[in-house]
PDB file of C-alpha atoms in Angstrom:
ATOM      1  CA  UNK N   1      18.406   0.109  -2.573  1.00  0.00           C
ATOM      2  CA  UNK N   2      16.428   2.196  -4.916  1.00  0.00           C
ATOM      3  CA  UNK N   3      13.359   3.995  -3.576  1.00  0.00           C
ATOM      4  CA  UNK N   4      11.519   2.687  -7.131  1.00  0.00           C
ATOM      5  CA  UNK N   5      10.701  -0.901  -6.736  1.00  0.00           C
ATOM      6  CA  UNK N   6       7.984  -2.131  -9.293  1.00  0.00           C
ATOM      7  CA  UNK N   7       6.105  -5.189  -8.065  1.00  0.00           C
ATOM      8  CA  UNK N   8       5.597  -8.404 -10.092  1.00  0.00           C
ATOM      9  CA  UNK N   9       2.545  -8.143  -9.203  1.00  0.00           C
ATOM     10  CA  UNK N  10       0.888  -4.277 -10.022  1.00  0.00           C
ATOM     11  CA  UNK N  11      -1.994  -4.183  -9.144  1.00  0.00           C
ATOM     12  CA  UNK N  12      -4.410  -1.724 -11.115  1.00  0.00           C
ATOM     13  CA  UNK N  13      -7.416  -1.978  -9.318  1.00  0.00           C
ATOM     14  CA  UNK N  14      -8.216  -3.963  -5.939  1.00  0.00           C
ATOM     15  CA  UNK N  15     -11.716  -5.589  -5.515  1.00  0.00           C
ATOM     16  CA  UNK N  16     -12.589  -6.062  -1.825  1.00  0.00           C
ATOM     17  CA  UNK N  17     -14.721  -8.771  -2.015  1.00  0.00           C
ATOM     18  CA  UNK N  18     -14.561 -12.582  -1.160  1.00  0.00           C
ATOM     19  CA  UNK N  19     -17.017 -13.486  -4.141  1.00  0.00           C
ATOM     20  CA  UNK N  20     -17.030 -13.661  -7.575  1.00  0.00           C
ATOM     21  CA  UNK N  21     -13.589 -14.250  -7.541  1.00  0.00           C
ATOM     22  CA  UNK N  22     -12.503 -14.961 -11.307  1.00  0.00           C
ATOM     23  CA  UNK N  23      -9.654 -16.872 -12.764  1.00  0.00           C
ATOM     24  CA  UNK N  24      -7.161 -14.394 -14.828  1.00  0.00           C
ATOM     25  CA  UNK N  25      -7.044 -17.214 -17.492  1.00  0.00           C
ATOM     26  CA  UNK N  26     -11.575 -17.412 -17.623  1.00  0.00           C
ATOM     27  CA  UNK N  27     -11.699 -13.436 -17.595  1.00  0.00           C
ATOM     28  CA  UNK N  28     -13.058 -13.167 -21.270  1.00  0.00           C
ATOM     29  CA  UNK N  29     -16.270 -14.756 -20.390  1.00  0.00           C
ATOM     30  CA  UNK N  30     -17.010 -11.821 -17.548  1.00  0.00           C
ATOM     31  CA  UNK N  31     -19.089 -10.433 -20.457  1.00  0.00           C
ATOM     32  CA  UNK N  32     -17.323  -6.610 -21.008  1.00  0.00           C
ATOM     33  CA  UNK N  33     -16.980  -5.173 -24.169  1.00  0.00           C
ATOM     34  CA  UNK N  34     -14.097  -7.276 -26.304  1.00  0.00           C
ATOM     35  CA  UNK N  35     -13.359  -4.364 -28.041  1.00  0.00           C
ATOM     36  CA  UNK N  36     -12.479  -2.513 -24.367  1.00  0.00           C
ATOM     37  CA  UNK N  37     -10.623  -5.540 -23.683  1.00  0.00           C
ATOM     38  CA  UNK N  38      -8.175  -4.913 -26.050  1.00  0.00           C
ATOM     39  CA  UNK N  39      -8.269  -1.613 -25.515  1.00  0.00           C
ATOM     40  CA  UNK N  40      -6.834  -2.456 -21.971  1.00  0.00           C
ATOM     41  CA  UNK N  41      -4.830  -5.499 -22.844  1.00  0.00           C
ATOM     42  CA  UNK N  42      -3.018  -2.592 -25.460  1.00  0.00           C
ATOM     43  CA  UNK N  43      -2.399   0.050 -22.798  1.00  0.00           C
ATOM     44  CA  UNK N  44      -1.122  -2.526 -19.836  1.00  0.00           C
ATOM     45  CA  UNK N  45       1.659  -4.420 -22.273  1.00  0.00           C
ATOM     46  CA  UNK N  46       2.523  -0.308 -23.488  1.00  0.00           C
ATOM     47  CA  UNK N  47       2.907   0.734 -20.069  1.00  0.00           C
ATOM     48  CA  UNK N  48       5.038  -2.754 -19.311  1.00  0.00           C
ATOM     49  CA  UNK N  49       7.608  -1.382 -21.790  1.00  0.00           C
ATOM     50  CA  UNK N  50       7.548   1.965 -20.608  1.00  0.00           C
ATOM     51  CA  UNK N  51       7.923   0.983 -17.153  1.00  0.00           C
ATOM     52  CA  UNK N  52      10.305  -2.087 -17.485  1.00  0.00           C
ATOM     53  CA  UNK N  53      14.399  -1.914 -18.097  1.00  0.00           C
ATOM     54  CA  UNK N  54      15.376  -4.024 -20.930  1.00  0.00           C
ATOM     55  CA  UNK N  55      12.771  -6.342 -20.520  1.00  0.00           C
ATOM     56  CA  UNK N  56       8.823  -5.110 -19.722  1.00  0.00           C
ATOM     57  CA  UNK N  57       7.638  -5.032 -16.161  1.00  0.00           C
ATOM     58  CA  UNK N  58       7.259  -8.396 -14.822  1.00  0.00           C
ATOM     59  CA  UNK N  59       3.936  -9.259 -14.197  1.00  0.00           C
ATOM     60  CA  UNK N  60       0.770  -7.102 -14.409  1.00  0.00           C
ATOM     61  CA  UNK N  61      -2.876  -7.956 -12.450  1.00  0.00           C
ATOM     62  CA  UNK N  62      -5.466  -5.679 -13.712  1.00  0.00           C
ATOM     63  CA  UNK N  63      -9.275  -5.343 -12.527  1.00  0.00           C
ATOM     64  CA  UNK N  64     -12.273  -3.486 -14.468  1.00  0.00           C
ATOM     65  CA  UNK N  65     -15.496  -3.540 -12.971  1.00  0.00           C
ATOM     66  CA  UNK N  66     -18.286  -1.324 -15.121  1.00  0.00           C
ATOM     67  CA  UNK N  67     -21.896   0.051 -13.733  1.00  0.00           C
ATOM     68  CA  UNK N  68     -23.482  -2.742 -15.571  1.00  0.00           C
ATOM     69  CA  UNK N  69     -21.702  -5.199 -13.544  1.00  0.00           C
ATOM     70  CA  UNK N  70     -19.198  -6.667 -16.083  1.00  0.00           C
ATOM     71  CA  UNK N  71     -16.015  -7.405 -15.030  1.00  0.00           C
ATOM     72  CA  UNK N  72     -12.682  -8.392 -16.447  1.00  0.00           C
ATOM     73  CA  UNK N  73     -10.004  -9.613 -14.746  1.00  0.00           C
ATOM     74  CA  UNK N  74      -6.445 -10.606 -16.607  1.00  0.00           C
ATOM     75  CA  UNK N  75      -2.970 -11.532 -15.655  1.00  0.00           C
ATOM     76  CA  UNK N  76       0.135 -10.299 -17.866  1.00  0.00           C
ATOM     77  CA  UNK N  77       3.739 -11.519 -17.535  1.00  0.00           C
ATOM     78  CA  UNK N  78       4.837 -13.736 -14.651  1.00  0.00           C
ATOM     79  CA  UNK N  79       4.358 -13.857 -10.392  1.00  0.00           C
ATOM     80  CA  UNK N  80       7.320 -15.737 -10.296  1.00  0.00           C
ATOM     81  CA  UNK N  81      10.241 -15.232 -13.230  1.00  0.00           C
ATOM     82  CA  UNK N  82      12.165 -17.898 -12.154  1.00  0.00           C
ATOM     83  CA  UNK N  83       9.909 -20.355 -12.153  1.00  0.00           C
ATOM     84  CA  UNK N  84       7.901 -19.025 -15.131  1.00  0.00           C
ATOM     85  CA  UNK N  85       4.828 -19.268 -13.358  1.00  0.00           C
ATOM     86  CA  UNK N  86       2.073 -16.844 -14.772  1.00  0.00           C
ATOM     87  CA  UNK N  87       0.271 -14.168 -12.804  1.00  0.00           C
ATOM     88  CA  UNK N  88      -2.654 -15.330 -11.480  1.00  0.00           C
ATOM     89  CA  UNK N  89      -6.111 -13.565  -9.506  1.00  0.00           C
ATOM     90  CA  UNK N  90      -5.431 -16.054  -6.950  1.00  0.00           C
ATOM     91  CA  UNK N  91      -1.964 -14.567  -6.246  1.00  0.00           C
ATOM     92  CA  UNK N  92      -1.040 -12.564  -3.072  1.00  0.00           C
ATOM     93  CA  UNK N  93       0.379  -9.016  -2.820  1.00  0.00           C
ATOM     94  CA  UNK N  94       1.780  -6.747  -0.401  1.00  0.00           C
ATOM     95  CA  UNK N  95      -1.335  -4.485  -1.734  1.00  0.00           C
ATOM     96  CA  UNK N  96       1.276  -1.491  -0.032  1.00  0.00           C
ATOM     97  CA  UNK N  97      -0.390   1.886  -0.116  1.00  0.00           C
ATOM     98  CA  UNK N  98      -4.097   0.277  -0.352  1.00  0.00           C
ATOM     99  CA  UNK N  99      -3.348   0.063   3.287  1.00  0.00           C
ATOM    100  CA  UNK N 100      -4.019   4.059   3.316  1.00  0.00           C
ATOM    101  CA  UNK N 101      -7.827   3.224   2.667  1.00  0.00           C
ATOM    102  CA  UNK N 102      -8.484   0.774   5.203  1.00  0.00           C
ATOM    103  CA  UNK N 103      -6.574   3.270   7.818  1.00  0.00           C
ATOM    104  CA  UNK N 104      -8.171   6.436   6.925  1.00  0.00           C
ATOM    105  CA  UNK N 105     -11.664   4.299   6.993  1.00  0.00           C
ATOM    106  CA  UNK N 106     -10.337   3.350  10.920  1.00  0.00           C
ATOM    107  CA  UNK N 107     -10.171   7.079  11.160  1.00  0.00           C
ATOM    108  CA  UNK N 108     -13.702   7.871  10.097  1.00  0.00           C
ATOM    109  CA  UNK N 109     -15.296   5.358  12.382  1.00  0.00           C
ATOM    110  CA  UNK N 110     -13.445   6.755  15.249  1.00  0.00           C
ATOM    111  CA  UNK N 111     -14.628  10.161  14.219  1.00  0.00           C
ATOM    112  CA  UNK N 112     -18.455   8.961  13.586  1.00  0.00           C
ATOM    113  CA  UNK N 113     -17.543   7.138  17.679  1.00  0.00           C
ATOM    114  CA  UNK N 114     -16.609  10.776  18.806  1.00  0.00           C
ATOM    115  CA  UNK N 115     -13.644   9.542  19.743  1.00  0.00           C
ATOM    116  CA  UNK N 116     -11.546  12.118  17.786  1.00  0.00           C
ATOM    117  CA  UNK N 117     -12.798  15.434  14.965  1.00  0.00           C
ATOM    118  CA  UNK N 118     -11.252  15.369  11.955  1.00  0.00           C
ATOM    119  CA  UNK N 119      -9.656  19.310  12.530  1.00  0.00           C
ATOM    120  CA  UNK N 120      -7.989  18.256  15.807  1.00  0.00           C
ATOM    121  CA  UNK N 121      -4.090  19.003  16.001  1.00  0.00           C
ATOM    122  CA  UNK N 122      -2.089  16.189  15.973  1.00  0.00           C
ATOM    123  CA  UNK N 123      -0.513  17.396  19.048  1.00  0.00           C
ATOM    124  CA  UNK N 124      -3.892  16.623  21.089  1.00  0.00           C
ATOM    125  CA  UNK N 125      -2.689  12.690  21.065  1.00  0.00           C
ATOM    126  CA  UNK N 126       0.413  12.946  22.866  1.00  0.00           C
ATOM    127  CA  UNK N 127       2.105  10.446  20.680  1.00  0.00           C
ATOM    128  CA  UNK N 128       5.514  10.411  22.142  1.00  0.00           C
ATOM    129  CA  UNK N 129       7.336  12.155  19.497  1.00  0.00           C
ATOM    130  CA  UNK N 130       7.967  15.788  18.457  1.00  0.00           C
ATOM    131  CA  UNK N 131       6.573  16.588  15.433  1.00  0.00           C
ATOM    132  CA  UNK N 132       7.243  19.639  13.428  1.00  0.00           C
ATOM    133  CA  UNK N 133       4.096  22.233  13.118  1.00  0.00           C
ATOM    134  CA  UNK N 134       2.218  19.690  15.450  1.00  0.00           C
ATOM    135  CA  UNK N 135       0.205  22.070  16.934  1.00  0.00           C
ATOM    136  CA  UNK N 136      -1.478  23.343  13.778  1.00  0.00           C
ATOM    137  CA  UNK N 137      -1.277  19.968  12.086  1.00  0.00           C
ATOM    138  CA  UNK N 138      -4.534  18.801  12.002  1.00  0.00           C
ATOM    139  CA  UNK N 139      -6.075  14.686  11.449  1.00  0.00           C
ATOM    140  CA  UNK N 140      -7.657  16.032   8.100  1.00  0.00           C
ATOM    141  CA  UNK N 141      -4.428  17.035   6.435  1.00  0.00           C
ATOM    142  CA  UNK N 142      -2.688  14.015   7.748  1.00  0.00           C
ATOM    143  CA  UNK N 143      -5.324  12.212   5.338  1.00  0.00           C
ATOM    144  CA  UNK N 144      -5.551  14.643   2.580  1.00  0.00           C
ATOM    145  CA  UNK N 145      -1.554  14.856   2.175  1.00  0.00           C
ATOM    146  CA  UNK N 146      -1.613  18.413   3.399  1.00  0.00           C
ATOM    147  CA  UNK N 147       0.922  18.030   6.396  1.00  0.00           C
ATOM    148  CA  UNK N 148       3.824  18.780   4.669  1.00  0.00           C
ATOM    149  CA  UNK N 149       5.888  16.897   6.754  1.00  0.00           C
ATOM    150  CA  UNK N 150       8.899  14.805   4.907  1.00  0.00           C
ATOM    151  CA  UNK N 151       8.781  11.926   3.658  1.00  0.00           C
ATOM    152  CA  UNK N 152       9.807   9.254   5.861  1.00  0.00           C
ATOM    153  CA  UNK N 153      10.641   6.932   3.259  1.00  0.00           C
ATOM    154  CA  UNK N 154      13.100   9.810   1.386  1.00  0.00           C
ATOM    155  CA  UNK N 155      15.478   9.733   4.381  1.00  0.00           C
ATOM    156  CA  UNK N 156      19.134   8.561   4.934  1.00  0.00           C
ATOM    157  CA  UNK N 157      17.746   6.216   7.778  1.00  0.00           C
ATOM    158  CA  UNK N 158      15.549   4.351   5.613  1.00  0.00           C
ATOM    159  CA  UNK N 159      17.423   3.684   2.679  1.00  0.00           C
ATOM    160  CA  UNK N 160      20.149   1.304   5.305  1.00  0.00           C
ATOM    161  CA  UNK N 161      16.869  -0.702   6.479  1.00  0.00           C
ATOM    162  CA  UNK N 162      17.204  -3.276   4.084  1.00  0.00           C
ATOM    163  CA  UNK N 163      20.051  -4.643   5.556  1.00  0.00           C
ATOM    164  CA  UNK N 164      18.163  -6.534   7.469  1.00  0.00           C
ATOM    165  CA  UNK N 165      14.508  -7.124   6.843  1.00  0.00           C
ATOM    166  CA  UNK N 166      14.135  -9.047   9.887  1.00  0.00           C
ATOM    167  CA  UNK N 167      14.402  -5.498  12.153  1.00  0.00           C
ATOM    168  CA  UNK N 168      11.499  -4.753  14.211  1.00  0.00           C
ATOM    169  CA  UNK N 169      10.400  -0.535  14.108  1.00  0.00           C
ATOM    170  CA  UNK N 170       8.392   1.074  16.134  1.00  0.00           C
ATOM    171  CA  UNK N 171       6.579   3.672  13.652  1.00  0.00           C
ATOM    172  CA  UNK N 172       7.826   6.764  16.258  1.00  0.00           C
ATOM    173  CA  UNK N 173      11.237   5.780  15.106  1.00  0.00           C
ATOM    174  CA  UNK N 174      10.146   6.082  11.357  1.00  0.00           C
ATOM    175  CA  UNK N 175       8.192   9.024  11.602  1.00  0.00           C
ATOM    176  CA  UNK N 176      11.068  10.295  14.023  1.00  0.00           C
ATOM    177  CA  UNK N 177      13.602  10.227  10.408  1.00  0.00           C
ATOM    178  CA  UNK N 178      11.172  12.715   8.928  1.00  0.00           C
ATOM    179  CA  UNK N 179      10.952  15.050  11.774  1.00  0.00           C
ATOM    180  CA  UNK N 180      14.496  15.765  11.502  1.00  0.00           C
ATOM    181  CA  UNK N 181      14.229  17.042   8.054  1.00  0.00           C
ATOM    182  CA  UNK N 182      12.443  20.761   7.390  1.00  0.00           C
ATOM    183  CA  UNK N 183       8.657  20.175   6.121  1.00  0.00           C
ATOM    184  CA  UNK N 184       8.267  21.390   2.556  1.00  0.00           C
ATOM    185  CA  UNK N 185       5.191  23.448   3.329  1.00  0.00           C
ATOM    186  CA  UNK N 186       3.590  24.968   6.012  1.00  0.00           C
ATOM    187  CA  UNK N 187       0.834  22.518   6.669  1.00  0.00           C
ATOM    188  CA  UNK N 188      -2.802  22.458   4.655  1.00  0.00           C
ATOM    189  CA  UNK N 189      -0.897  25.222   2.328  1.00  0.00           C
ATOM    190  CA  UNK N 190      -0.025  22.387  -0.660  1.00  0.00           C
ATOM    191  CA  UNK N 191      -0.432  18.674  -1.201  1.00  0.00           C
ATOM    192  CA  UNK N 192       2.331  16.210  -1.265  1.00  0.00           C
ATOM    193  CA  UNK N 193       2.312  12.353  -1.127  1.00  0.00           C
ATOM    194  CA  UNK N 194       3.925  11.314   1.750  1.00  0.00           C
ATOM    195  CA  UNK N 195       3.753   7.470   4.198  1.00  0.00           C
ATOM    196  CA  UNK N 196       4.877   9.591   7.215  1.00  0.00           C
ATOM    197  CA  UNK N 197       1.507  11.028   7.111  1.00  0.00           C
ATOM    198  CA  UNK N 198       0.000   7.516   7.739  1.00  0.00           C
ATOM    199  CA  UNK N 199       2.468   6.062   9.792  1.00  0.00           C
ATOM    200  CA  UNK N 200       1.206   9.366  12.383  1.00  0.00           C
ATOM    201  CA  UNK N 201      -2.896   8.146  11.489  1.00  0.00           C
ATOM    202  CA  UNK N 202      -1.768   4.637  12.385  1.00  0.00           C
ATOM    203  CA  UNK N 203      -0.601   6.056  15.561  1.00  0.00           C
ATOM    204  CA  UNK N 204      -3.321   7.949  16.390  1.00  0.00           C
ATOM    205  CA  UNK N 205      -5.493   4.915  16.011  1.00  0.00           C
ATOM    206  CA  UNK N 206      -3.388   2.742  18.337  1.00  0.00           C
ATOM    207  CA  UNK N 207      -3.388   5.932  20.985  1.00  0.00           C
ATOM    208  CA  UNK N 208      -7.276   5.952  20.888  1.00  0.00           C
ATOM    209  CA  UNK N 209      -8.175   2.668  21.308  1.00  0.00           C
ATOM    210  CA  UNK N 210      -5.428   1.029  23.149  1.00  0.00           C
ATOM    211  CA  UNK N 211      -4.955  -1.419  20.895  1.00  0.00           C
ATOM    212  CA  UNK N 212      -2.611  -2.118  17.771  1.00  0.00           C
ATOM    213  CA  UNK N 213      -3.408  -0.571  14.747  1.00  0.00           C
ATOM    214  CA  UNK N 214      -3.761  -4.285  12.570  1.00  0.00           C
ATOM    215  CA  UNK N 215      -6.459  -5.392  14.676  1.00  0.00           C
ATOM    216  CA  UNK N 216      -8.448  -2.685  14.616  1.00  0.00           C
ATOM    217  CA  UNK N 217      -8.458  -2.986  10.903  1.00  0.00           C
ATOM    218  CA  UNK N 218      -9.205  -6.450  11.655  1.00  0.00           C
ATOM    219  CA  UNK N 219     -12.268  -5.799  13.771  1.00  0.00           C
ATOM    220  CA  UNK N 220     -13.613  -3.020  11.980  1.00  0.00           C
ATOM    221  CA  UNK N 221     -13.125  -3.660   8.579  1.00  0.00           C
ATOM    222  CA  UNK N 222     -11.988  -7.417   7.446  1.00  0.00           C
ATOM    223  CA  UNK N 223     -14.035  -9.641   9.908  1.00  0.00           C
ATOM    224  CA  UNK N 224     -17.128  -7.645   9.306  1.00  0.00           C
ATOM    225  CA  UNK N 225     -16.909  -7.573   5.615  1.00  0.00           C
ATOM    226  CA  UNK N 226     -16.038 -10.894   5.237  1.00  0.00           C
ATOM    227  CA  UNK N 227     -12.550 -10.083   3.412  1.00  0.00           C
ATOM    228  CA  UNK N 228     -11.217 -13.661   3.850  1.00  0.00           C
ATOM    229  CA  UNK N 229      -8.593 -12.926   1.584  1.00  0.00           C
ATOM    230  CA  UNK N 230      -7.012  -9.540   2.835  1.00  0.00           C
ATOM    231  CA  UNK N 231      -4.445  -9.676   6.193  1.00  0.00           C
ATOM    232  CA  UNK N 232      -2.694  -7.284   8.234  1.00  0.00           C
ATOM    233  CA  UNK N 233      -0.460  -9.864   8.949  1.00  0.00           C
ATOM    234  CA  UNK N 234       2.681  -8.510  10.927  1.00  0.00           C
ATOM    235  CA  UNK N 235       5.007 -10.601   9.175  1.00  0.00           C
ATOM    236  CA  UNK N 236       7.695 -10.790   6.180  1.00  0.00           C
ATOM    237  CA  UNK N 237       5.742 -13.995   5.177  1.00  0.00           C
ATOM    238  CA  UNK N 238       3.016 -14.125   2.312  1.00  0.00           C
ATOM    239  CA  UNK N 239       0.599 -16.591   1.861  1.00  0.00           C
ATOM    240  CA  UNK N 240       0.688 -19.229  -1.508  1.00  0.00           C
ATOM    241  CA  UNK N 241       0.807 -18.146  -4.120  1.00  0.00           C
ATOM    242  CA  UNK N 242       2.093 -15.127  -3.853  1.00  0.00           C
ATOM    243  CA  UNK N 243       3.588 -12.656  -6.435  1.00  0.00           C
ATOM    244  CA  UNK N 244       7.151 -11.901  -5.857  1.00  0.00           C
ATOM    245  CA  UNK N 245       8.466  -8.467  -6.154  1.00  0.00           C
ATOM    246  CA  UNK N 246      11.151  -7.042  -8.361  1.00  0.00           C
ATOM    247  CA  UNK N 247      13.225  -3.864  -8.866  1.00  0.00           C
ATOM    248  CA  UNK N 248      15.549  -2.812 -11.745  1.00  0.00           C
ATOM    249  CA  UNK N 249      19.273  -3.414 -10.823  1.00  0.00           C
ATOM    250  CA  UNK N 250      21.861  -1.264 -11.984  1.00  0.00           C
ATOM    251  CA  UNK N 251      22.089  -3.134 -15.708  1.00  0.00           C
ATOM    252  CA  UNK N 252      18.285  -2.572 -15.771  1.00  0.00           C
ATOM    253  CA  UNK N 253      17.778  -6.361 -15.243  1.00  0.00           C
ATOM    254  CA  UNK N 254      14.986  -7.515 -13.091  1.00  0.00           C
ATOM    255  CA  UNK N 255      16.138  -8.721  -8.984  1.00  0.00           C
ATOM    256  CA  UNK N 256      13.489  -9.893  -6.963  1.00  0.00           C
ATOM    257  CA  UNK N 257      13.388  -7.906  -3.895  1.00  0.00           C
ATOM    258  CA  UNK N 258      11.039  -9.617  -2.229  1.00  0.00           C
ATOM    259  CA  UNK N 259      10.960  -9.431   1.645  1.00  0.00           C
ATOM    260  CA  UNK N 260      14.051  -7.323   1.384  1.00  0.00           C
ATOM    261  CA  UNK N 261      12.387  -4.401   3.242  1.00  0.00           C
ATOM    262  CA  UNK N 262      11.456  -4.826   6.939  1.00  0.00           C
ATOM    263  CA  UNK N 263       7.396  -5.053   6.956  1.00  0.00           C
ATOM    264  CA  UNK N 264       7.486  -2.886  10.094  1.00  0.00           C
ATOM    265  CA  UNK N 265       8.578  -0.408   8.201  1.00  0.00           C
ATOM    266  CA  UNK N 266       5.471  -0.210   6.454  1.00  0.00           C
ATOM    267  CA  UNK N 267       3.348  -0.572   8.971  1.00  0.00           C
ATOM    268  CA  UNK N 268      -0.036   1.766   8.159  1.00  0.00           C
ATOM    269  CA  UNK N 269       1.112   3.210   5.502  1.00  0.00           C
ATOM    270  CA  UNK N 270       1.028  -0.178   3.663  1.00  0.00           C
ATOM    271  CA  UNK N 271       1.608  -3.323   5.512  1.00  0.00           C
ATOM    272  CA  UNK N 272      -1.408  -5.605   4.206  1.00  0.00           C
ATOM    273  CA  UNK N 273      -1.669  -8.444   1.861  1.00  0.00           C
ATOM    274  CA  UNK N 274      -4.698  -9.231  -0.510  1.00  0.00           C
ATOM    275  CA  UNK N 275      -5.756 -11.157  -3.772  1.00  0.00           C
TER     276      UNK N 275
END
């Protein structure tokens, strides 16, 4: 499977907030500047070219909220290409690395509990699997990208995992794949983007408070702030409606390739679902 798989449903900006929820198709009454409008509505259908194979990118969700407290919402293309059925706001997504905010906010709260400092080495945690550099490592380069441990995602392990999407992972296995492979820095000396650095935060979190990694975001962040539309489910499924997801084959045609990859795989590095 190819590692580039663009969702139907992109998301450009996430609001996490349970009100003022607007309908993609009312969004020109939200009161921002018509002439900005277009402005966007121009540079999203652009970038669907750019981005799509010989048809545009499938289905776009875009949010702008201003300081004034204008808003526009608007849905491009389709959720669903076989059925035709436009994107929506009230459509679901695999939000995928959005995940990253709600975990590194886990981490903060634990650090603000003094249950952890953000300069400890990872190798303080006793995770149950070596890690390379682990002892210099610290929890603030696992959130600032500054590890430079591998990329999980980039190795000969994970590309096979689709195979079957029902599989159940353990993140030790995943991050295990990239501690195999040499780091491409010595750690806090460059930045580079990588999941493994999250599926180790996700660990930490579970290691600290003896408890799974989902319901701590649960308890700390989605009950409390009333997200009633965001989930750390656990599961391939995704609540209706839901946008599905699709990838370019090798003719450059759209193939939904939704649920394809196992959603343990993406455990904290971007496992939850929103609208």
């Amino acid at each position: 499977m190819s590692k580039f798989v663009l969702l139907c449903g992109l998301i450009l900006s996430c609001a996490l907030t349970s009100s003022a929820r607007l309908n993609a198709t009312a969004a020109g009454a939200s009161g921002l500047n018509p002439s900005i409008q277009s402005a966007i509505i121009a540079a999203v259908e652009k970038d669907r070219k750019i981005y799509g194979g010989r048809t545009p990118v499938p289905g776009v969700l875009i949010g702008v909220w201003d300081g004034a407290g204008h808003s526009y919402i608007h849905g491009f293309g389709y959720a669903d290409l076989k059925k035709k059925r436009p994107m929506s706001s009230d459509d679901h997504f695999r939000i995928g690395s959005n995940t990253k905010t709600f975990v590194v906010a886990t981490i903060l709260q634990l650090v603000d509990e003094g249950k952890l400092k953000l300069d400890d080495p990872i190798s303080k945690f006793s995770l149950g699997i070596k890690v390379p550099n682990e002892n210099t490592i610290t929890v603030r380069q696992l959130c600032d990208m500054r590890s430079g441990l591998f990329e999980a995602f980039d190795t000969p392990q994970f590309d096979k995992m689709h195979l079957n999407p029902e599989m159940e992972f353990d993140p030790r296995t995943i991050v295990g794949w990239a501690a195999q492979q040499k780091p491409y820095f010595a750690p806090g000396k460059a930045y580079r983007y990588t999941n493994t650095n999250y599926l180790l935060l996700g660990l930490i979190i579970e290691k600290l408070t003896h408890d799974t990694v989902g319901d701590q975001i649960r308890k700390r962040l989605i009950v409390p702030f009333n997200l009633t539309h965001t989930s750390y489910p656990d599961t391939q499924a995704i609540p209706d409606p839901w946008a599905r997801g699709y990838g370019l084959d090798k003719n450059r045609d759209w193939e939904n390739v939704s649920g394809t990859i196992p959603v343990s795989l993406m455990g904290a590095a971007g496992e939850m679902i929103s609208d």
